[in-house]
């Protein structure tokens, strides 16, 4: 695993991973996989219930979350939705049996990755955690830059806009929207004729 990535994400401390899985045998197998990831500073914590998992996600103490799809009467998809609604900022990796519909839904909702429990092995687990952390770090930088750019464009005293190839506004600052005597949300997505 890339030590520089750990340094950047965790400031040299271990990467804390929370596994939420109601099957203790799955936890023991995952723990064995973690022990085989040589030279890495990964710390695995496990909780067996949906409620305990959601409470820990709310505390934001972990760098990565591994969610099993089956969690009693609820699912990992339900937990993913609740975690994101709570403002979870860490990558979430869904653990499923091979199920393309579940995998697609998890990714659409914002899961960083999905892994098939039947094919789980140390190198695959390590790679998924590493890529999820890297992807998360990149998204954070992009969001920060987008917020900075948006603040800058909002305060520019001239009309600033971007259009797609069909002439629809992808972005318009308040000055630009004011030309049409409309709000920004009324201009974005429209063409000059529709605005």
PDB file of C-alpha atoms in Angstrom:
ATOM      1  CA  UNK A   1       0.000   0.000   0.000  1.00  0.00           C
ATOM      2  CA  UNK A   2       1.170   3.504  -0.710  1.00  0.00           C
ATOM      3  CA  UNK A   3       2.669   4.891   2.507  1.00  0.00           C
ATOM      4  CA  UNK A   4       2.403   8.450   1.150  1.00  0.00           C
ATOM      5  CA  UNK A   5      -1.345   7.945   0.831  1.00  0.00           C
ATOM      6  CA  UNK A   6      -1.567   6.857   4.471  1.00  0.00           C
ATOM      7  CA  UNK A   7       0.547   9.833   5.509  1.00  0.00           C
ATOM      8  CA  UNK A   8      -1.775  12.194   3.650  1.00  0.00           C
ATOM      9  CA  UNK A   9      -5.052  10.652   4.778  1.00  0.00           C
ATOM     10  CA  UNK A  10      -4.204   9.627   8.338  1.00  0.00           C
ATOM     11  CA  UNK A  11      -1.113  11.707   9.187  1.00  0.00           C
ATOM     12  CA  UNK A  12       0.978   8.578   9.750  1.00  0.00           C
ATOM     13  CA  UNK A  13      -1.533   6.859  12.040  1.00  0.00           C
ATOM     14  CA  UNK A  14      -3.154   3.498  11.310  1.00  0.00           C
ATOM     15  CA  UNK A  15      -6.074   3.368   8.916  1.00  0.00           C
ATOM     16  CA  UNK A  16      -9.154   2.530  10.969  1.00  0.00           C
ATOM     17  CA  UNK A  17     -11.626   0.266   9.193  1.00  0.00           C
ATOM     18  CA  UNK A  18     -15.065  -0.592  10.570  1.00  0.00           C
ATOM     19  CA  UNK A  19     -16.689  -3.847   9.453  1.00  0.00           C
ATOM     20  CA  UNK A  20     -20.459  -3.989   9.947  1.00  0.00           C
ATOM     21  CA  UNK A  21     -21.523  -7.606   9.514  1.00  0.00           C
ATOM     22  CA  UNK A  22     -23.958  -9.706  11.544  1.00  0.00           C
ATOM     23  CA  UNK A  23     -22.019 -12.915  10.843  1.00  0.00           C
ATOM     24  CA  UNK A  24     -19.127 -13.517  13.234  1.00  0.00           C
ATOM     25  CA  UNK A  25     -17.561 -16.074  10.879  1.00  0.00           C
ATOM     26  CA  UNK A  26     -17.360 -13.377   8.183  1.00  0.00           C
ATOM     27  CA  UNK A  27     -15.670 -11.079  10.687  1.00  0.00           C
ATOM     28  CA  UNK A  28     -13.114 -13.775  11.604  1.00  0.00           C
ATOM     29  CA  UNK A  29     -12.376 -14.404   7.917  1.00  0.00           C
ATOM     30  CA  UNK A  30     -12.000 -10.667   7.244  1.00  0.00           C
ATOM     31  CA  UNK A  31      -9.707 -10.337  10.263  1.00  0.00           C
ATOM     32  CA  UNK A  32      -7.583 -13.181   8.865  1.00  0.00           C
ATOM     33  CA  UNK A  33      -7.394 -11.352   5.516  1.00  0.00           C
ATOM     34  CA  UNK A  34      -6.272  -8.176   7.311  1.00  0.00           C
ATOM     35  CA  UNK A  35      -3.534 -10.105   9.130  1.00  0.00           C
ATOM     36  CA  UNK A  36      -2.155 -11.260   5.758  1.00  0.00           C
ATOM     37  CA  UNK A  37      -1.839  -7.735   4.373  1.00  0.00           C
ATOM     38  CA  UNK A  38       1.841  -7.367   5.122  1.00  0.00           C
ATOM     39  CA  UNK A  39       3.454  -4.151   6.216  1.00  0.00           C
ATOM     40  CA  UNK A  40       0.246  -2.179   6.289  1.00  0.00           C
ATOM     41  CA  UNK A  41      -1.058  -0.165   9.168  1.00  0.00           C
ATOM     42  CA  UNK A  42      -4.683  -1.248   9.094  1.00  0.00           C
ATOM     43  CA  UNK A  43      -6.800  -1.522  12.231  1.00  0.00           C
ATOM     44  CA  UNK A  44     -10.049  -3.508  11.934  1.00  0.00           C
ATOM     45  CA  UNK A  45     -13.003  -2.981  14.256  1.00  0.00           C
ATOM     46  CA  UNK A  46     -16.202  -5.031  14.033  1.00  0.00           C
ATOM     47  CA  UNK A  47     -19.796  -4.511  15.072  1.00  0.00           C
ATOM     48  CA  UNK A  48     -22.518  -7.096  14.443  1.00  0.00           C
ATOM     49  CA  UNK A  49     -25.609  -4.891  14.213  1.00  0.00           C
ATOM     50  CA  UNK A  50     -27.020  -2.245  11.934  1.00  0.00           C
ATOM     51  CA  UNK A  51     -27.713   0.064  14.881  1.00  0.00           C
ATOM     52  CA  UNK A  52     -24.185  -0.193  16.329  1.00  0.00           C
ATOM     53  CA  UNK A  53     -22.744   0.392  12.880  1.00  0.00           C
ATOM     54  CA  UNK A  54     -24.847   3.477  12.277  1.00  0.00           C
ATOM     55  CA  UNK A  55     -23.905   4.884  15.695  1.00  0.00           C
ATOM     56  CA  UNK A  56     -20.177   4.435  14.976  1.00  0.00           C
ATOM     57  CA  UNK A  57     -20.507   5.904  11.485  1.00  0.00           C
ATOM     58  CA  UNK A  58     -22.121   8.928  13.125  1.00  0.00           C
ATOM     59  CA  UNK A  59     -19.017   9.349  15.308  1.00  0.00           C
ATOM     60  CA  UNK A  60     -16.775   9.582  12.200  1.00  0.00           C
ATOM     61  CA  UNK A  61     -13.875   7.741  13.865  1.00  0.00           C
ATOM     62  CA  UNK A  62     -13.013   5.465  10.942  1.00  0.00           C
ATOM     63  CA  UNK A  63     -11.308   6.063   7.615  1.00  0.00           C
ATOM     64  CA  UNK A  64     -13.169   3.297   5.736  1.00  0.00           C
ATOM     65  CA  UNK A  65     -16.412   1.366   6.280  1.00  0.00           C
ATOM     66  CA  UNK A  66     -17.090  -2.186   5.094  1.00  0.00           C
ATOM     67  CA  UNK A  67     -20.825  -2.923   4.999  1.00  0.00           C
ATOM     68  CA  UNK A  68     -22.280  -6.379   4.581  1.00  0.00           C
ATOM     69  CA  UNK A  69     -25.381  -6.423   2.405  1.00  0.00           C
ATOM     70  CA  UNK A  70     -27.406  -8.631   4.760  1.00  0.00           C
ATOM     71  CA  UNK A  71     -27.825  -7.094   8.207  1.00  0.00           C
ATOM     72  CA  UNK A  72     -30.773  -8.896   9.765  1.00  0.00           C
ATOM     73  CA  UNK A  73     -34.061  -7.441   8.553  1.00  0.00           C
ATOM     74  CA  UNK A  74     -32.272  -4.447   7.018  1.00  0.00           C
ATOM     75  CA  UNK A  75     -29.670  -4.236   4.285  1.00  0.00           C
ATOM     76  CA  UNK A  76     -26.330  -2.616   3.709  1.00  0.00           C
ATOM     77  CA  UNK A  77     -28.080  -0.436   1.112  1.00  0.00           C
ATOM     78  CA  UNK A  78     -30.355   0.901   3.870  1.00  0.00           C
ATOM     79  CA  UNK A  79     -27.301   1.569   6.043  1.00  0.00           C
ATOM     80  CA  UNK A  80     -25.458   3.216   3.147  1.00  0.00           C
ATOM     81  CA  UNK A  81     -28.398   5.595   2.622  1.00  0.00           C
ATOM     82  CA  UNK A  82     -28.590   6.457   6.329  1.00  0.00           C
ATOM     83  CA  UNK A  83     -24.823   6.909   6.612  1.00  0.00           C
ATOM     84  CA  UNK A  84     -24.771   9.328   3.691  1.00  0.00           C
ATOM     85  CA  UNK A  85     -27.799  11.182   5.096  1.00  0.00           C
ATOM     86  CA  UNK A  86     -25.814  11.575   8.352  1.00  0.00           C
ATOM     87  CA  UNK A  87     -23.051  13.215   6.322  1.00  0.00           C
ATOM     88  CA  UNK A  88     -20.581  10.308   6.252  1.00  0.00           C
ATOM     89  CA  UNK A  89     -17.478  11.561   4.469  1.00  0.00           C
ATOM     90  CA  UNK A  90     -15.401   8.364   4.556  1.00  0.00           C
ATOM     91  CA  UNK A  91     -15.420   5.759   1.775  1.00  0.00           C
ATOM     92  CA  UNK A  92     -17.949   2.951   2.119  1.00  0.00           C
ATOM     93  CA  UNK A  93     -17.250  -0.429   0.538  1.00  0.00           C
ATOM     94  CA  UNK A  94     -20.201  -2.790   0.128  1.00  0.00           C
ATOM     95  CA  UNK A  95     -19.658  -6.517   0.713  1.00  0.00           C
ATOM     96  CA  UNK A  96     -22.109  -8.675  -1.232  1.00  0.00           C
ATOM     97  CA  UNK A  97     -22.445 -12.024  -2.836  1.00  0.00           C
ATOM     98  CA  UNK A  98     -22.290 -11.548  -6.583  1.00  0.00           C
ATOM     99  CA  UNK A  99     -25.391  -9.540  -7.359  1.00  0.00           C
ATOM    100  CA  UNK A 100     -25.110  -6.993 -10.195  1.00  0.00           C
ATOM    101  CA  UNK A 101     -28.327  -5.188  -9.166  1.00  0.00           C
ATOM    102  CA  UNK A 102     -27.119  -4.616  -5.589  1.00  0.00           C
ATOM    103  CA  UNK A 103     -23.663  -3.615  -6.800  1.00  0.00           C
ATOM    104  CA  UNK A 104     -25.097  -1.117  -9.287  1.00  0.00           C
ATOM    105  CA  UNK A 105     -27.454   0.369  -6.689  1.00  0.00           C
ATOM    106  CA  UNK A 106     -24.652   0.696  -4.129  1.00  0.00           C
ATOM    107  CA  UNK A 107     -22.403   2.496  -6.601  1.00  0.00           C
ATOM    108  CA  UNK A 108     -25.257   4.750  -7.756  1.00  0.00           C
ATOM    109  CA  UNK A 109     -25.929   5.756  -4.140  1.00  0.00           C
ATOM    110  CA  UNK A 110     -22.286   6.600  -3.497  1.00  0.00           C
ATOM    111  CA  UNK A 111     -20.448   3.473  -2.362  1.00  0.00           C
ATOM    112  CA  UNK A 112     -16.740   3.694  -3.139  1.00  0.00           C
ATOM    113  CA  UNK A 113     -16.536   0.040  -4.181  1.00  0.00           C
ATOM    114  CA  UNK A 114     -18.177  -3.349  -3.813  1.00  0.00           C
ATOM    115  CA  UNK A 115     -16.530  -6.687  -3.168  1.00  0.00           C
ATOM    116  CA  UNK A 116     -17.896 -10.180  -3.549  1.00  0.00           C
ATOM    117  CA  UNK A 117     -17.633 -11.951  -0.196  1.00  0.00           C
ATOM    118  CA  UNK A 118     -17.165 -15.333  -1.907  1.00  0.00           C
ATOM    119  CA  UNK A 119     -14.074 -14.075  -3.743  1.00  0.00           C
ATOM    120  CA  UNK A 120     -12.584 -11.922  -1.006  1.00  0.00           C
ATOM    121  CA  UNK A 121      -8.832 -12.252  -0.542  1.00  0.00           C
ATOM    122  CA  UNK A 122      -6.200 -10.087   1.183  1.00  0.00           C
ATOM    123  CA  UNK A 123      -4.794  -8.447  -1.970  1.00  0.00           C
ATOM    124  CA  UNK A 124      -8.245  -7.551  -3.288  1.00  0.00           C
ATOM    125  CA  UNK A 125      -9.305  -6.141   0.085  1.00  0.00           C
ATOM    126  CA  UNK A 126      -6.094  -4.110   0.386  1.00  0.00           C
ATOM    127  CA  UNK A 127      -6.455  -2.727  -3.137  1.00  0.00           C
ATOM    128  CA  UNK A 128     -10.092  -1.766  -2.599  1.00  0.00           C
ATOM    129  CA  UNK A 129      -9.261   0.074   0.627  1.00  0.00           C
ATOM    130  CA  UNK A 130      -6.286   1.812  -0.987  1.00  0.00           C
ATOM    131  CA  UNK A 131      -8.220   2.901  -4.091  1.00  0.00           C
ATOM    132  CA  UNK A 132     -11.227   3.977  -2.043  1.00  0.00           C
ATOM    133  CA  UNK A 133      -9.031   6.178   0.146  1.00  0.00           C
ATOM    134  CA  UNK A 134      -7.311   7.663  -2.902  1.00  0.00           C
ATOM    135  CA  UNK A 135     -10.627   8.284  -4.662  1.00  0.00           C
ATOM    136  CA  UNK A 136     -12.054   9.869  -1.509  1.00  0.00           C
ATOM    137  CA  UNK A 137      -9.018  12.109  -1.154  1.00  0.00           C
ATOM    138  CA  UNK A 138      -9.323  13.230  -4.792  1.00  0.00           C
ATOM    139  CA  UNK A 139     -13.038  13.963  -4.387  1.00  0.00           C
ATOM    140  CA  UNK A 140     -12.333  16.065  -1.298  1.00  0.00           C
ATOM    141  CA  UNK A 141      -9.810  18.171  -3.200  1.00  0.00           C
ATOM    142  CA  UNK A 142     -12.251  18.600  -6.106  1.00  0.00           C
ATOM    143  CA  UNK A 143     -15.064  19.665  -3.772  1.00  0.00           C
ATOM    144  CA  UNK A 144     -12.820  22.194  -2.054  1.00  0.00           C
ATOM    145  CA  UNK A 145     -11.718  23.640  -5.385  1.00  0.00           C
ATOM    146  CA  UNK A 146     -15.282  23.723  -6.657  1.00  0.00           C
ATOM    147  CA  UNK A 147     -16.378  25.624  -3.534  1.00  0.00           C
ATOM    148  CA  UNK A 148     -13.503  28.084  -3.962  1.00  0.00           C
ATOM    149  CA  UNK A 149     -14.315  28.597  -7.634  1.00  0.00           C
ATOM    150  CA  UNK A 150     -18.013  29.020  -6.892  1.00  0.00           C
ATOM    151  CA  UNK A 151     -17.277  31.631  -4.206  1.00  0.00           C
ATOM    152  CA  UNK A 152     -14.975  33.459  -6.600  1.00  0.00           C
ATOM    153  CA  UNK A 153     -17.463  33.401  -9.497  1.00  0.00           C
ATOM    154  CA  UNK A 154     -20.295  34.516  -7.244  1.00  0.00           C
ATOM    155  CA  UNK A 155     -18.407  37.689  -6.335  1.00  0.00           C
ATOM    156  CA  UNK A 156     -17.193  38.596  -9.830  1.00  0.00           C
ATOM    157  CA  UNK A 157     -18.971  41.805 -10.928  1.00  0.00           C
ATOM    158  CA  UNK A 158     -19.403  40.638 -14.522  1.00  0.00           C
ATOM    159  CA  UNK A 159     -21.577  37.930 -16.080  1.00  0.00           C
ATOM    160  CA  UNK A 160     -19.830  34.538 -16.078  1.00  0.00           C
ATOM    161  CA  UNK A 161     -21.337  31.452 -17.663  1.00  0.00           C
ATOM    162  CA  UNK A 162     -20.545  28.101 -19.293  1.00  0.00           C
ATOM    163  CA  UNK A 163     -22.663  26.423 -21.969  1.00  0.00           C
ATOM    164  CA  UNK A 164     -22.728  22.937 -23.414  1.00  0.00           C
ATOM    165  CA  UNK A 165     -22.531  22.215 -27.156  1.00  0.00           C
ATOM    166  CA  UNK A 166     -26.308  22.639 -27.468  1.00  0.00           C
ATOM    167  CA  UNK A 167     -26.166  26.141 -25.992  1.00  0.00           C
ATOM    168  CA  UNK A 168     -27.620  25.194 -22.591  1.00  0.00           C
ATOM    169  CA  UNK A 169     -26.230  26.946 -19.556  1.00  0.00           C
ATOM    170  CA  UNK A 170     -24.172  24.582 -17.411  1.00  0.00           C
ATOM    171  CA  UNK A 171     -23.189  27.381 -15.062  1.00  0.00           C
ATOM    172  CA  UNK A 172     -24.257  30.983 -14.591  1.00  0.00           C
ATOM    173  CA  UNK A 173     -23.313  33.360 -11.809  1.00  0.00           C
ATOM    174  CA  UNK A 174     -25.845  35.707 -10.237  1.00  0.00           C
ATOM    175  CA  UNK A 175     -24.792  38.631 -12.442  1.00  0.00           C
ATOM    176  CA  UNK A 176     -25.423  36.536 -15.565  1.00  0.00           C
ATOM    177  CA  UNK A 177     -28.814  35.355 -14.257  1.00  0.00           C
ATOM    178  CA  UNK A 178     -29.660  38.983 -13.469  1.00  0.00           C
ATOM    179  CA  UNK A 179     -29.344  39.818 -17.188  1.00  0.00           C
ATOM    180  CA  UNK A 180     -32.372  37.562 -17.725  1.00  0.00           C
ATOM    181  CA  UNK A 181     -34.042  38.838 -14.541  1.00  0.00           C
ATOM    182  CA  UNK A 182     -34.108  35.285 -13.221  1.00  0.00           C
ATOM    183  CA  UNK A 183     -32.498  33.253 -10.481  1.00  0.00           C
ATOM    184  CA  UNK A 184     -29.449  31.105 -11.221  1.00  0.00           C
ATOM    185  CA  UNK A 185     -31.491  27.897 -10.877  1.00  0.00           C
ATOM    186  CA  UNK A 186     -33.920  29.197 -13.525  1.00  0.00           C
ATOM    187  CA  UNK A 187     -31.116  29.884 -16.029  1.00  0.00           C
ATOM    188  CA  UNK A 188     -29.013  26.694 -15.628  1.00  0.00           C
ATOM    189  CA  UNK A 189     -30.245  24.044 -18.042  1.00  0.00           C
ATOM    190  CA  UNK A 190     -31.887  26.585 -20.338  1.00  0.00           C
ATOM    191  CA  UNK A 191     -30.802  28.119 -23.652  1.00  0.00           C
ATOM    192  CA  UNK A 192     -30.804  31.864 -24.379  1.00  0.00           C
ATOM    193  CA  UNK A 193     -34.225  31.509 -26.026  1.00  0.00           C
ATOM    194  CA  UNK A 194     -35.686  29.664 -23.039  1.00  0.00           C
ATOM    195  CA  UNK A 195     -34.226  32.003 -20.417  1.00  0.00           C
TER     196      UNK A 195
END
